[in-house]
Amino acid sequence: MARMKFLCDDDRCIECNACITACKNEHEVPWGVNRRRVVTINDGQSGETSISVACMHCSDAPCAQVCPVDCFYFTDDGVVLHDKDLCIGCGYCFYACPFGAPQFPQDGAFGNRGKMDKCTFCAGGPEEDHSEAEFEKYGRNRLAEGKLPLCAEMCSTKALLAGDGDVISNLFSQRVTQRQLSQEEPDSGTAQVKLWGWKTAYKD
Amino acid sequence: MTSGRLVEYEGGGDETRSNPWLAELQQQMFVEINPADANNAGVKHGEQVWVEGPEGGKIKVMAFVTNRVGRGLVFMPFHFAGHYQGKDLRNKYPEGCDPYILGESCNTVFTYGYDSVTAMQETKVSLCRLQKA
């Protein structure tokens, strides 16, 4: 059985935020809840890098380990999902998650946390596939339609890959070999420069 | 001083600032300032700053201190409108027509110059003064 994974190629990500917008539009995620986000480091400096992050659907998910009501479950495809009917909004998963994936809507007059919301790998939730209740709580179930997550399908530079972990990691290593083999830097002799990227564009 | 685009918005931005998915990603009109210039003007990242143009127009925007711009240059996006010289004009929009995000229009501080062939206004090069708000 395939294990579904995301992989973001930071040499290709151009911080266009299309993945975020695609996700929000597809699942009608409210303002303030971000299932996916783009993180940029060294902004405006040499070596600027962007990467798109959402739930990484860990094989050994820390969120599932700390959840006091055990609302997480794994699908046959290795997607980490949760049951919003069980979730009590305690926020433990948010502290456990190394990627900051769990999101909480502000709920009520005292700003209490609502039920946790996170990336579902476009695989819906425990409700019946394509049901109204499923869409309401978790968004569209594209996996059940035989489609991959929309963020990755929409990615303009194909930096964000989603799918069977074996397939996308093969694709990624193939890319890495190809882009390293490009040209040699004229003044430093042996050091190889990538086909594109900061060094190629700005030479520093 | 120069102006340009953000990836989230289009043109004057009234349409795209009315789209919640896009508006959430850019919630503030800002001016990109080099750290050296920000230091000279005494402004920190995230603070409000007055940008004053040569013709006397001035706008109050958030300071975005970054190395994206060189020393002596500031950059502003032109997608914002709805604030005028520090005043919020949201109540002037017809009911239900106000975008989620309003901000100062950078054209308030640009100058009168234009291209004589196309009559296109000059919005890419001008002078400005920064002052902590």
mmCIF file of C-alpha atoms in Angstrom, chain A residues 8 34-39 51-56 99-100 160:
data_model
loop_
_atom_site.group_PDB
_atom_site.id
_atom_site.type_symbol
_atom_site.label_atom_id
_atom_site.label_comp_id
_atom_site.label_asym_id
_atom_site.label_seq_id
_atom_site.Cartn_x
_atom_site.Cartn_y
_atom_site.Cartn_z
ATOM 1 C CA CYS A 8 8.601 20.470 -0.900
ATOM 2 C CA ASN A 34 -4.028 28.067 7.873
ATOM 3 C CA ARG A 35 -3.757 24.432 6.922
ATOM 4 C CA ARG A 36 -0.744 25.254 4.806
ATOM 5 C CA ARG A 37 1.754 28.086 4.933
ATOM 6 C CA VAL A 38 4.919 29.176 3.178
ATOM 7 C CA VAL A 39 7.957 29.880 5.346
ATOM 8 C CA ILE A 51 9.352 26.102 1.752
ATOM 9 C CA SER A 52 5.680 25.220 1.906
ATOM 10 C CA VAL A 53 4.634 23.446 5.099
ATOM 11 C CA ALA A 54 1.460 21.693 6.181
ATOM 12 C CA CYS A 55 0.727 18.490 8.091
ATOM 13 C CA MET A 56 3.467 16.073 6.992
ATOM 14 C CA PHE A 99 5.508 21.609 11.921
ATOM 15 C CA GLY A 100 2.847 23.755 13.620
ATOM 16 C CA LEU A 160 5.421 20.840 -3.881
#
